[in-house]
Coordinates of C-alpha atoms in Angstrom, one line a residue:
X318 CA 91.6 96.5 -8.9
X319 CA 92.8 94.5 -11.8
X320 CA 89.7 92.6 -13.0
X321 CA 89.2 93.8 -16.6
X322 CA 89.0 97.6 -17.0
X323 CA 85.5 98.8 -17.7
X324 CA 85.3 100.8 -20.9
X325 CA 82.6 102.1 -23.1
X326 CA 81.0 100.3 -26.1
X327 CA 83.3 99.8 -29.0
X328 CA 86.4 100.3 -26.9
X329 CA 89.1 97.6 -26.6
X330 CA 90.9 96.6 -23.4
X331 CA 94.6 96.5 -23.7
X332 CA 96.2 93.2 -24.5
X333 CA 98.6 91.7 -21.9
X334 CA 101.5 92.8 -24.1
X335 CA 100.4 96.4 -23.6
X336 CA 99.3 96.2 -20.0
X337 CA 101.8 98.0 -17.7
X338 CA 99.7 97.7 -14.5
X339 CA 101.7 94.9 -12.8
X340 CA 105.2 93.5 -13.1
X341 CA 103.8 90.1 -14.2
X342 CA 101.8 91.9 -17.0
X343 CA 104.7 93.9 -18.5
X344 CA 106.6 92.7 -21.5
X345 CA 110.3 92.9 -20.7
X346 CA 112.6 94.8 -23.1
X347 CA 116.0 93.3 -22.5
X348 CA 117.7 93.5 -25.9
X349 CA 120.3 90.9 -24.8
X350 CA 117.7 88.3 -24.3
X351 CA 115.5 88.8 -27.3
X352 CA 117.5 86.6 -29.7
X353 CA 117.5 83.4 -27.6
X354 CA 113.8 83.9 -26.6
X355 CA 112.8 83.7 -30.3
X356 CA 115.0 80.7 -30.8
X357 CA 113.5 78.8 -27.8
X358 CA 110.0 79.7 -28.8
X359 CA 110.7 78.5 -32.4
X360 CA 112.1 75.2 -31.1
X361 CA 109.0 74.8 -28.9
X362 CA 106.7 75.4 -31.8
X363 CA 108.6 72.9 -34.0
X364 CA 108.4 70.3 -31.3
X365 CA 104.6 70.9 -30.9
X366 CA 104.2 70.6 -34.7
X367 CA 106.1 67.4 -34.7
X368 CA 103.9 65.9 -32.0
X369 CA 100.8 66.9 -33.8
X370 CA 102.0 65.3 -37.1
X371 CA 103.1 62.2 -35.3
X372 CA 99.6 61.9 -33.7
X373 CA 97.9 62.6 -37.0
X374 CA 99.9 60.2 -39.1
X375 CA 100.2 57.3 -36.7
X376 CA 96.9 57.2 -34.7
X377 CA 95.0 55.5 -37.5
X378 CA 97.4 52.7 -38.4
X379 CA 96.6 50.4 -35.5
X380 CA 93.5 48.2 -35.1
X381 CA 91.0 48.6 -32.4
X382 CA 92.3 45.6 -30.4
X383 CA 96.0 46.1 -31.1
X384 CA 98.3 44.7 -28.5
X385 CA 99.9 47.2 -26.2
X386 CA 103.7 46.6 -26.0
X387 CA 105.2 47.0 -22.6
X388 CA 108.6 48.0 -24.2
X389 CA 109.8 51.3 -22.8
X390 CA 110.8 52.6 -26.2
X391 CA 107.1 52.9 -27.1
X392 CA 106.3 55.1 -24.1
X393 CA 107.0 58.5 -25.8
X394 CA 104.6 57.7 -28.6
X395 CA 102.0 56.4 -26.2
X396 CA 102.3 59.7 -24.3
X397 CA 101.7 61.7 -27.5
X398 CA 98.5 59.6 -28.1
X399 CA 97.2 60.2 -24.6
X400 CA 98.1 63.9 -24.7
X401 CA 96.2 64.3 -27.9
X402 CA 93.0 62.7 -26.5
X403 CA 93.4 64.7 -23.3
X404 CA 93.8 68.0 -25.2
X405 CA 90.7 67.3 -27.4
X406 CA 88.7 66.5 -24.3
X407 CA 89.9 69.6 -22.5
X408 CA 88.9 71.9 -25.3
X409 CA 85.4 70.4 -25.4
X410 CA 85.3 70.7 -21.6
X411 CA 86.3 74.4 -21.6
X412 CA 83.7 75.3 -24.3
X413 CA 81.0 73.3 -22.4
X414 CA 81.9 75.0 -19.1
X415 CA 81.7 78.5 -20.4
X416 CA 78.4 78.0 -22.2
X417 CA 76.7 75.8 -19.6
X418 CA 77.8 78.0 -16.7
X419 CA 76.7 81.2 -18.4
X420 CA 73.2 79.8 -19.2
X421 CA 72.8 78.5 -15.7
X422 CA 73.5 81.9 -14.2
X423 CA 71.6 84.2 -16.6
X424 CA 68.5 82.1 -17.3
X425 CA 66.8 81.5 -14.0
X426 CA 64.3 79.0 -15.5
X427 CA 67.1 77.1 -17.1
X428 CA 69.1 77.2 -13.9
X429 CA 66.5 75.1 -12.1
X430 CA 67.1 72.4 -14.6
X431 CA 70.7 72.8 -15.6
X432 CA 72.3 72.8 -12.1
X433 CA 70.5 69.5 -10.9
X434 CA 71.5 67.9 -14.2
X435 CA 75.1 69.0 -13.7
X436 CA 75.0 67.5 -10.2
X437 CA 73.9 64.2 -11.6
X438 CA 76.2 64.1 -14.6
X439 CA 79.3 64.9 -12.5
X440 CA 78.5 62.1 -10.1
X441 CA 77.5 59.4 -12.6
X442 CA 80.5 57.0 -13.0
X443 CA 82.3 56.9 -16.3
X444 CA 81.3 53.2 -16.9
X445 CA 77.7 54.3 -16.9
X446 CA 78.4 56.4 -19.9
X447 CA 80.6 53.8 -21.5
X448 CA 78.1 51.4 -23.2
X449 CA 75.9 54.0 -24.7
X450 CA 78.8 56.2 -26.0
X451 CA 80.9 53.4 -27.3
X452 CA 78.2 51.4 -29.0
X453 CA 76.6 54.5 -30.6
X454 CA 79.9 55.8 -32.0
X455 CA 81.0 52.4 -33.2
X456 CA 77.6 52.1 -35.0
X457 CA 78.2 55.5 -36.6
X458 CA 81.8 54.8 -37.5
X459 CA 82.0 51.0 -37.9
X460 CA 85.4 51.0 -39.8
X461 CA 88.7 52.0 -38.4
X462 CA 89.4 53.4 -35.0
X463 CA 87.8 56.8 -35.3
X464 CA 84.6 55.8 -33.4
X465 CA 86.6 54.3 -30.5
X466 CA 89.0 57.3 -30.5
X467 CA 86.0 59.7 -30.3
X468 CA 84.4 57.5 -27.6
X469 CA 87.7 57.7 -25.6
X470 CA 87.8 61.5 -25.9
X471 CA 84.2 61.8 -24.8
X472 CA 84.8 59.5 -21.8
X473 CA 87.7 61.7 -20.7
X474 CA 85.5 64.7 -21.2
X475 CA 83.1 63.2 -18.7
X476 CA 85.9 63.2 -16.1
X477 CA 87.1 66.8 -16.9
X478 CA 84.1 69.0 -17.6
X479 CA 82.0 69.1 -14.5
X480 CA 84.4 70.7 -12.0
X481 CA 85.4 73.4 -14.5
X482 CA 81.7 74.1 -15.1
X483 CA 81.0 74.4 -11.4
X484 CA 84.0 76.7 -10.9
X485 CA 82.8 79.1 -13.7
X486 CA 79.2 78.9 -12.4
X487 CA 80.3 79.7 -8.9
X488 CA 82.5 82.6 -10.1
X489 CA 79.7 84.2 -12.0
X490 CA 77.4 83.9 -8.9
X491 CA 79.9 85.6 -6.6
X492 CA 81.0 88.5 -8.8
X493 CA 80.6 91.6 -6.5
X494 CA 77.5 93.6 -7.3
X495 CA 79.6 96.8 -7.5
X496 CA 81.5 95.4 -10.5
X497 CA 78.2 94.5 -12.2
X498 CA 76.9 98.0 -11.6
X499 CA 80.0 99.5 -13.1
X500 CA 79.7 97.4 -16.2
X501 CA 76.0 98.4 -16.5
X502 CA 77.0 102.1 -16.0
X503 CA 79.5 102.0 -18.8
X504 CA 76.9 100.3 -21.0
X505 CA 79.0 97.1 -21.7
X506 CA 77.3 94.7 -24.1
X507 CA 77.0 91.1 -22.9
X508 CA 80.1 90.1 -24.9
X509 CA 82.1 93.0 -23.4
X510 CA 80.9 92.1 -19.9
X511 CA 81.9 88.5 -20.5
X512 CA 85.4 89.3 -21.8
X513 CA 86.3 92.2 -19.5
X514 CA 84.6 91.2 -16.2
X515 CA 83.2 87.7 -16.0
X516 CA 86.0 85.7 -17.7
X517 CA 88.9 87.6 -15.9
X518 CA 87.1 87.3 -12.5
X519 CA 86.8 83.5 -13.0
X520 CA 90.4 83.1 -14.4
X521 CA 92.1 82.0 -11.2
X522 CA 89.4 79.4 -10.4
X523 CA 89.3 78.2 -14.0
X524 CA 93.1 77.7 -14.1
X525 CA 93.2 75.7 -10.9
X526 CA 90.2 73.6 -11.9
X527 CA 91.7 73.1 -15.3
X528 CA 94.7 71.6 -13.6
X529 CA 92.4 69.4 -11.6
X530 CA 90.5 68.4 -14.7
X531 CA 93.7 67.2 -16.3
X532 CA 94.5 65.2 -13.1
X533 CA 91.0 63.7 -13.3
X534 CA 91.5 62.9 -17.0
X535 CA 94.8 61.1 -16.2
X536 CA 93.0 59.2 -13.4
X537 CA 90.3 57.8 -15.7
X538 CA 92.5 57.5 -18.8
X539 CA 93.0 53.8 -18.0
X540 CA 89.3 53.2 -18.2
X541 CA 88.9 55.4 -21.3
X542 CA 91.7 53.7 -23.4
X543 CA 91.0 50.1 -22.5
X544 CA 87.5 48.8 -21.7
X545 CA 85.3 45.7 -22.1
X546 CA 81.7 45.4 -23.1
X547 CA 80.4 41.9 -22.7
X548 CA 82.6 39.7 -25.0
X549 CA 84.0 42.7 -26.9
X550 CA 87.3 44.3 -25.9
X551 CA 88.4 47.7 -27.0
X552 CA 92.0 48.9 -26.6
X553 CA 93.7 52.0 -27.8
X554 CA 97.4 52.7 -27.6
X555 CA 98.3 55.2 -24.9
X556 CA 99.7 55.6 -21.4
X557 CA 96.4 54.6 -19.8
X558 CA 96.2 51.3 -21.7
X559 CA 99.9 50.7 -21.0
X560 CA 99.4 51.1 -17.3
X561 CA 96.3 49.0 -17.3
X562 CA 98.1 46.1 -19.2
X563 CA 101.1 46.4 -16.8
X564 CA 98.8 46.3 -13.8
X565 CA 96.8 43.3 -15.1
X566 CA 100.0 41.3 -15.9
X567 CA 101.6 42.2 -12.6
X568 CA 104.7 43.7 -14.3
X569 CA 106.0 46.1 -11.7
X570 CA 108.9 47.3 -13.8
X571 CA 106.7 48.3 -16.7
X572 CA 104.2 49.9 -14.3
X573 CA 106.9 52.0 -12.7
X574 CA 108.2 52.9 -16.2
X575 CA 104.7 54.0 -17.2
X576 CA 104.3 56.0 -14.1
X577 CA 107.7 57.6 -14.6
X578 CA 106.8 58.7 -18.1
X579 CA 103.5 60.1 -16.8
X580 CA 105.3 62.0 -14.1
X581 CA 107.7 63.4 -16.7
X582 CA 104.7 64.5 -18.8
X583 CA 103.1 66.1 -15.8
X584 CA 106.2 68.0 -14.9
X585 CA 106.6 69.3 -18.4
X586 CA 103.0 70.4 -18.5
X587 CA 103.4 72.2 -15.2
X588 CA 106.5 74.1 -16.3
X589 CA 105.3 74.9 -19.9
X590 CA 101.5 75.3 -19.3
X591 CA 100.1 75.6 -15.8
X592 CA 102.8 77.7 -14.1
X593 CA 102.7 80.3 -16.9
X594 CA 98.9 80.3 -16.7
X595 CA 98.9 80.7 -12.9
X596 CA 101.4 83.7 -13.2
X597 CA 99.2 85.2 -15.9
X598 CA 95.9 84.7 -14.1
X599 CA 97.3 86.4 -10.9
X600 CA 96.8 89.8 -12.6
X601 CA 93.1 89.4 -12.3
X602 CA 92.9 89.1 -8.5
X603 CA 91.0 91.8 -6.8
X604 CA 93.3 93.7 -4.5
X605 CA 93.5 97.2 -3.1
X606 CA 96.9 96.8 -1.4
X607 CA 100.2 96.0 -2.8
X608 CA 103.1 94.1 -1.3
X609 CA 102.3 90.5 -2.2
X610 CA 104.9 88.9 -4.5
X611 CA 103.2 87.7 -7.7
X612 CA 104.0 84.2 -9.0
X613 CA 106.6 84.0 -11.6
X614 CA 107.2 81.8 -14.5
X615 CA 110.4 81.6 -16.6
X616 CA 108.4 80.3 -19.6
X617 CA 106.0 83.3 -19.4
X618 CA 108.8 85.7 -19.1
X619 CA 110.5 84.1 -22.1
X620 CA 107.3 84.5 -24.1
X621 CA 107.1 88.1 -23.2
X622 CA 110.7 88.7 -24.4
X623 CA 110.0 87.0 -27.8
X624 CA 109.5 89.4 -30.7
X625 CA 107.7 86.5 -32.6
X626 CA 105.1 86.3 -29.9
X627 CA 104.8 90.1 -29.7
X628 CA 104.3 90.4 -33.4
X629 CA 101.7 87.7 -33.3
X630 CA 99.8 89.5 -30.5
X631 CA 99.9 92.9 -32.2
X632 CA 99.2 91.8 -35.8
X633 CA 97.1 88.7 -35.5
X634 CA 95.5 88.3 -32.0
X635 CA 94.7 92.0 -31.4
X636 CA 93.0 92.7 -34.8
X637 CA 91.0 89.4 -34.4
X638 CA 89.8 90.3 -30.9
X639 CA 88.9 93.8 -32.1
X640 CA 86.8 92.5 -35.0
X641 CA 85.0 90.0 -32.7
X642 CA 84.3 92.9 -30.2
X643 CA 82.9 95.1 -33.0
X644 CA 80.8 92.2 -34.3
X645 CA 79.4 91.1 -31.0
X646 CA 78.9 94.6 -29.6
X647 CA 76.8 96.1 -32.4
X648 CA 73.5 97.7 -31.4
X649 CA 70.4 95.6 -31.6
X650 CA 68.6 95.2 -34.9
X651 CA 65.4 97.0 -35.7
X652 CA 62.2 95.9 -34.1
X653 CA 60.7 94.1 -37.1
X654 CA 63.8 92.1 -37.7
X655 CA 64.1 91.4 -34.0
X656 CA 60.5 90.2 -33.9
X657 CA 61.1 87.9 -36.9
X658 CA 64.2 86.5 -35.2
X659 CA 62.3 85.9 -32.0
X660 CA 59.5 84.1 -33.9
X661 CA 62.1 81.9 -35.7
X662 CA 63.8 81.1 -32.3
X663 CA 60.4 80.3 -30.8
X664 CA 59.6 77.8 -33.6
X665 CA 63.0 76.2 -33.4
X666 CA 62.7 76.0 -29.6
X667 CA 59.3 74.3 -29.8
X668 CA 60.6 71.9 -32.4
X669 CA 63.6 71.0 -30.2
X670 CA 61.3 70.6 -27.2
X671 CA 59.1 68.2 -29.2
X672 CA 62.1 66.2 -30.3
X673 CA 63.3 66.0 -26.7
X674 CA 59.9 64.8 -25.5
X675 CA 59.8 62.1 -28.1
X676 CA 63.4 61.0 -27.4
X677 CA 62.6 60.9 -23.6
X678 CA 59.5 58.9 -24.2
X679 CA 61.4 56.4 -26.3
X680 CA 64.2 56.2 -23.7
X681 CA 61.7 55.6 -20.9
X682 CA 60.0 52.8 -22.8
X683 CA 63.3 51.1 -23.6
X684 CA 64.5 51.7 -20.0
X685 CA 61.4 50.1 -18.6
X686 CA 61.9 47.0 -20.8
X687 CA 65.5 46.8 -19.5
X688 CA 64.5 47.2 -15.9
X689 CA 62.0 44.4 -16.2
X690 CA 64.8 41.9 -17.0
X691 CA 66.4 42.3 -13.6
X692 CA 65.9 39.3 -11.3
X693 CA 64.3 40.1 -7.9
X694 CA 67.3 38.8 -6.0
X695 CA 69.6 41.3 -7.8
X696 CA 67.2 44.2 -7.4
X697 CA 67.1 43.6 -3.6
X698 CA 70.9 44.3 -3.5
X699 CA 70.4 47.9 -4.8
X700 CA 69.2 49.7 -1.7
X701 CA 71.8 48.2 0.6
X702 CA 74.5 48.9 -2.0
X703 CA 73.4 52.5 -2.3
X704 CA 73.5 53.0 1.5
X705 CA 77.0 51.4 1.8
X706 CA 78.4 53.4 -1.1
X707 CA 76.9 56.7 0.3
X708 CA 78.6 56.1 3.7
X709 CA 81.9 55.4 2.0
X710 CA 81.7 58.5 -0.2
X711 CA 80.8 60.9 2.6
X712 CA 83.3 59.3 4.9
X713 CA 86.0 59.8 2.3
X714 CA 84.9 63.5 1.8
X715 CA 85.0 64.1 5.6
X716 CA 88.5 62.6 6.0
X717 CA 89.7 64.5 2.9
X718 CA 88.5 67.8 4.2
X719 CA 90.2 67.3 7.5
X720 CA 93.7 67.4 5.9
X721 CA 93.1 69.4 2.7
X722 CA 91.8 72.6 4.3
X723 CA 94.8 73.4 6.6
X724 CA 97.3 72.2 4.0
X725 CA 95.6 74.1 1.1
X726 CA 95.4 77.3 3.2
X727 CA 99.0 77.0 4.1
X728 CA 100.0 76.6 0.4
X729 CA 97.7 79.3 -0.8
X730 CA 98.7 81.9 1.7
X731 CA 102.4 81.4 1.2
X732 CA 103.8 82.4 -2.2
X733 CA 107.1 80.6 -1.6
X734 CA 105.6 77.3 -0.5
X735 CA 103.0 77.6 -3.3
X736 CA 105.8 77.7 -5.9
X737 CA 107.4 74.6 -4.3
X738 CA 104.4 72.5 -3.4
X739 CA 102.0 73.2 -6.3
X740 CA 103.9 71.1 -8.8
X741 CA 104.2 68.3 -6.2
X742 CA 100.5 68.3 -5.6
X743 CA 99.8 68.4 -9.3
X744 CA 102.1 65.3 -9.8
X745 CA 100.4 63.3 -7.0
X746 CA 97.0 64.3 -8.1
X747 CA 97.7 63.3 -11.7
X748 CA 99.2 59.9 -11.0
X749 CA 96.4 57.4 -11.7
X750 CA 95.7 55.8 -8.4
X751 CA 94.0 53.0 -10.3
X752 CA 97.5 51.9 -11.4
X753 CA 98.5 51.6 -7.7
X754 CA 95.2 50.0 -6.5
X755 CA 96.2 46.4 -7.2
X756 CA 99.5 46.8 -5.3
X757 CA 97.7 48.6 -2.4
X758 CA 94.9 46.1 -2.3
X759 CA 97.1 43.0 -2.2
X760 CA 99.2 44.4 0.6
X761 CA 96.4 45.6 2.8
X762 CA 94.2 42.5 2.2
X763 CA 97.2 40.4 3.3
X764 CA 97.1 42.4 6.6
X765 CA 93.4 41.5 7.1
X766 CA 91.8 44.8 6.0
X767 CA 88.4 44.4 4.4
X768 CA 87.8 45.9 1.0
X769 CA 84.7 47.6 2.3
X770 CA 86.9 49.7 4.7
X771 CA 89.8 49.9 2.3
X772 CA 87.6 51.4 -0.4
X773 CA 87.2 54.5 1.8
X774 CA 90.9 55.1 1.7
X775 CA 91.0 54.4 -2.1
X776 CA 88.1 56.8 -2.7
X777 CA 90.1 59.5 -0.8
X778 CA 93.0 59.0 -3.3
X779 CA 90.6 59.9 -6.1
X780 CA 88.6 62.7 -4.6
X781 CA 90.9 64.6 -2.1
X782 CA 92.7 66.6 -4.8
X783 CA 89.5 68.4 -5.9
X784 CA 89.2 69.8 -2.4
X785 CA 92.8 70.6 -2.1
X786 CA 93.2 72.5 -5.4
X787 CA 90.0 74.6 -4.8
X788 CA 91.1 75.5 -1.2
X789 CA 94.5 76.6 -2.6
X790 CA 92.7 78.7 -5.2
X791 CA 90.4 80.2 -2.5
X792 CA 93.3 81.0 -0.2
X793 CA 95.3 82.6 -3.0
X794 CA 92.2 84.8 -4.0
X795 CA 91.9 86.4 -0.5
X796 CA 92.8 90.1 -1.0
X797 CA 96.1 91.2 0.4
X798 CA 94.5 94.2 2.1
X799 CA 92.3 91.9 4.2
X800 CA 95.3 89.9 5.2
X801 CA 97.1 93.1 6.3
X802 CA 94.0 94.2 8.2
X803 CA 94.0 91.0 10.3
X804 CA 97.7 91.5 11.0
X805 CA 97.1 95.2 11.9
X806 CA 94.4 94.3 14.4
X807 CA 96.6 91.5 15.8
X808 CA 93.9 88.8 15.6
X809 CA 94.6 85.5 17.1
X810 CA 94.9 82.4 14.9
X811 CA 91.4 81.3 15.9
X812 CA 89.9 84.7 15.1
X813 CA 91.8 84.9 11.8
X814 CA 90.5 81.6 10.7
X815 CA 87.0 82.4 11.8
X816 CA 86.7 85.9 10.3
X817 CA 89.0 85.8 7.3
X818 CA 90.2 82.4 6.1
X819 CA 87.1 80.2 6.4
X820 CA 84.8 82.8 5.0
X821 CA 87.3 83.6 2.2
X822 CA 87.7 80.0 1.1
X823 CA 84.1 78.8 1.8
X824 CA 82.8 79.3 -1.8
X825 CA 85.8 77.5 -3.2
X826 CA 85.5 74.8 -0.6
X827 CA 81.9 74.2 -1.6
X828 CA 82.9 73.9 -5.3
X829 CA 85.7 71.5 -4.2
X830 CA 83.4 69.3 -2.1
X831 CA 80.8 69.1 -4.9
X832 CA 83.3 68.1 -7.5
X833 CA 85.1 65.8 -5.1
X834 CA 81.7 64.1 -4.5
X835 CA 81.5 63.5 -8.2
X836 CA 85.0 62.1 -8.3
X837 CA 84.3 59.9 -5.2
X838 CA 81.2 58.4 -6.9
X839 CA 83.3 57.7 -10.0
X840 CA 86.0 56.1 -7.9
X841 CA 83.6 53.6 -6.4
X842 CA 83.6 51.6 -9.6
X843 CA 87.3 51.0 -9.3
X844 CA 87.5 50.7 -5.5
X845 CA 84.6 48.4 -4.8
X846 CA 85.6 46.0 -7.6
X847 CA 89.3 45.4 -8.0
X848 CA 91.1 42.8 -10.2
X849 CA 94.4 41.7 -8.6
X850 CA 96.7 38.8 -9.5
X851 CA 94.2 37.3 -11.9
X852 CA 91.3 37.3 -9.5
X853 CA 88.5 39.7 -8.7
X854 CA 87.9 41.2 -5.3
X855 CA 84.7 43.1 -4.6
X856 CA 82.5 44.5 -1.8
X857 CA 78.8 45.3 -2.0
X858 CA 78.1 48.9 -3.3
X859 CA 76.7 50.8 -6.3
X860 CA 80.2 51.0 -7.7
X861 CA 80.7 47.2 -7.8
X862 CA 77.3 46.7 -9.2
X863 CA 78.0 49.1 -12.0
X864 CA 81.4 47.6 -12.7
X865 CA 80.2 44.0 -12.8
X866 CA 77.1 44.8 -14.8
X867 CA 79.1 46.8 -17.4
X868 CA 81.7 44.1 -17.8
X869 CA 79.1 41.4 -18.1
X870 CA 76.8 43.5 -20.4
X871 CA 73.9 43.3 -18.0
X872 CA 72.5 46.6 -19.2
X873 CA 69.3 46.4 -17.0
X874 CA 71.3 46.2 -13.8
X875 CA 73.6 48.9 -15.1
X876 CA 70.6 51.2 -15.8
X877 CA 69.0 50.5 -12.4
X878 CA 72.3 51.2 -10.5
X879 CA 72.8 54.4 -12.4
X880 CA 69.3 55.6 -11.8
X881 CA 69.6 54.9 -8.1
X882 CA 72.9 56.7 -8.0
X883 CA 71.2 59.7 -9.7
X884 CA 68.5 59.6 -7.1
X885 CA 71.0 59.6 -4.3
X886 CA 72.9 62.5 -5.9
X887 CA 69.7 64.6 -6.3
X888 CA 68.8 64.0 -2.6
X889 CA 72.3 65.1 -1.5
X890 CA 72.1 68.1 -3.8
X891 CA 68.8 69.2 -2.3
X892 CA 69.7 68.5 1.3
X893 CA 73.4 69.5 1.4
X894 CA 75.0 71.1 -1.7
X895 CA 72.3 73.5 -2.7
X896 CA 72.1 74.9 0.8
X897 CA 75.8 75.4 1.0
X898 CA 75.8 77.1 -2.4
X899 CA 73.1 79.5 -1.2
X900 CA 75.1 80.2 1.9
X901 CA 78.2 80.9 -0.1
X902 CA 76.3 83.2 -2.5
X903 CA 74.5 85.2 0.3
X904 CA 77.0 85.4 3.2
X905 CA 80.5 84.8 1.9
X906 CA 80.6 86.8 -1.3
X907 CA 83.3 89.5 -1.5
X908 CA 81.9 93.0 -1.2
X909 CA 83.8 96.0 -2.4

């Protein structure tokens, strides 16, 4: 088993550079390749530093409503801007996922509140967050572009964080009880248990969902870099705004150039970031049999051959981790000090609770005033719109599941095909379908297809990748010894799917369906209301109601649509997702 070695308090698990348990974890010692490894790593660091400096020195020199140039020569700089916003949003998402997921699992009272809130947040469309986030940050930072930049980062965060949080939460729930007993037997502190058991166990799922979060971030980057609130227009320089302007102007050449640059960025990220991370995370799979070929990455092997990286690990990273371990693994303080600390925490907790109650009361009062401004004729459209959007969302999920489960299992169970198809899936998942919607809509509407039916297909383009990536991760996490057991007993394909594959991927499939549902609800705002060739095409649904009310600054209708959407999500959570999560936790958890 290769999920963090359990050791006593104060001990330190070996760093990857010292781990000799698997070929992918060893650091090669080929003298002939050390010199060029350091040179390539040095060039990579220099390029990264240049990109950071370019972003830092150039991002504040353009006005909020600066015109986006469709000249191809600006695309590299636009790519740097967008990557900077995506990276900042991803760091926030990762921190949020680890903290939120940990609290939801280890505080049962908080879990009853945190999980339903997460269900709602991951399903609320990005345009519902847009007015409050943008207006609040512009009020705090009225001069320059900092407020709009921060709003853009937070909007991308809303498209990245939820599926990572669900993945980490699901991983903590499904840790085998035997591993928890071993960690308790060795007396691991909460920090040691987190670093040596919980984080390694969730590594595979986190990496795959991080890839999906980046894909989701690219998808909604167009809405996060260029948006309209009433008569005010906000536009930031970046790939998202470039693609949006090209689509609005109908400039197919510029649109293809922007997509080409986006594909190039995605390929570079796959080779430099995601493939090395997948190869590194493979060491944390639970397996009792050998024989499977671990994924490889030329970049990871290059880093392992670099003396510069080795020195950094041994003299910077390792001492830092050791100091953190010693600090967070100290014995509890004395009783009196502990009592004083608890009393302080209690006072602070009550103060925060009181502040939350006051804020909620004020929000309810202002919300009621907004809802009172909605005309009756508009209010009557809400129930039918909710029903139609719900049918479209679940229809898209059903159709997505039909093809993603067999394809995801095929990719996940075959190392060779995983290496070939994973980058392709990442590219298709990351290309913003919103950039293609105008072309698709014009073509299919000309064939007589109604937008209400067409939107189901468009929602699939936005949500199917969440299911596919989670199914791939689930299939890859099936232990090799169980695969060999099914081959030894010569099970038929049907029996193999029923007894091994479907139970093995079920927890991951549930996570994928929940996050796909959130992506599907987000997609309704761009699939039920589409602007093509200078005109708007819409169909009745919550998504179109949210899109039109946001663009026209009808905040009462926007609030009512969002509240109704939240109600639909809560009902779906209670009737469907919560039961599926309970089934995954009780029947389909790996037992050692």
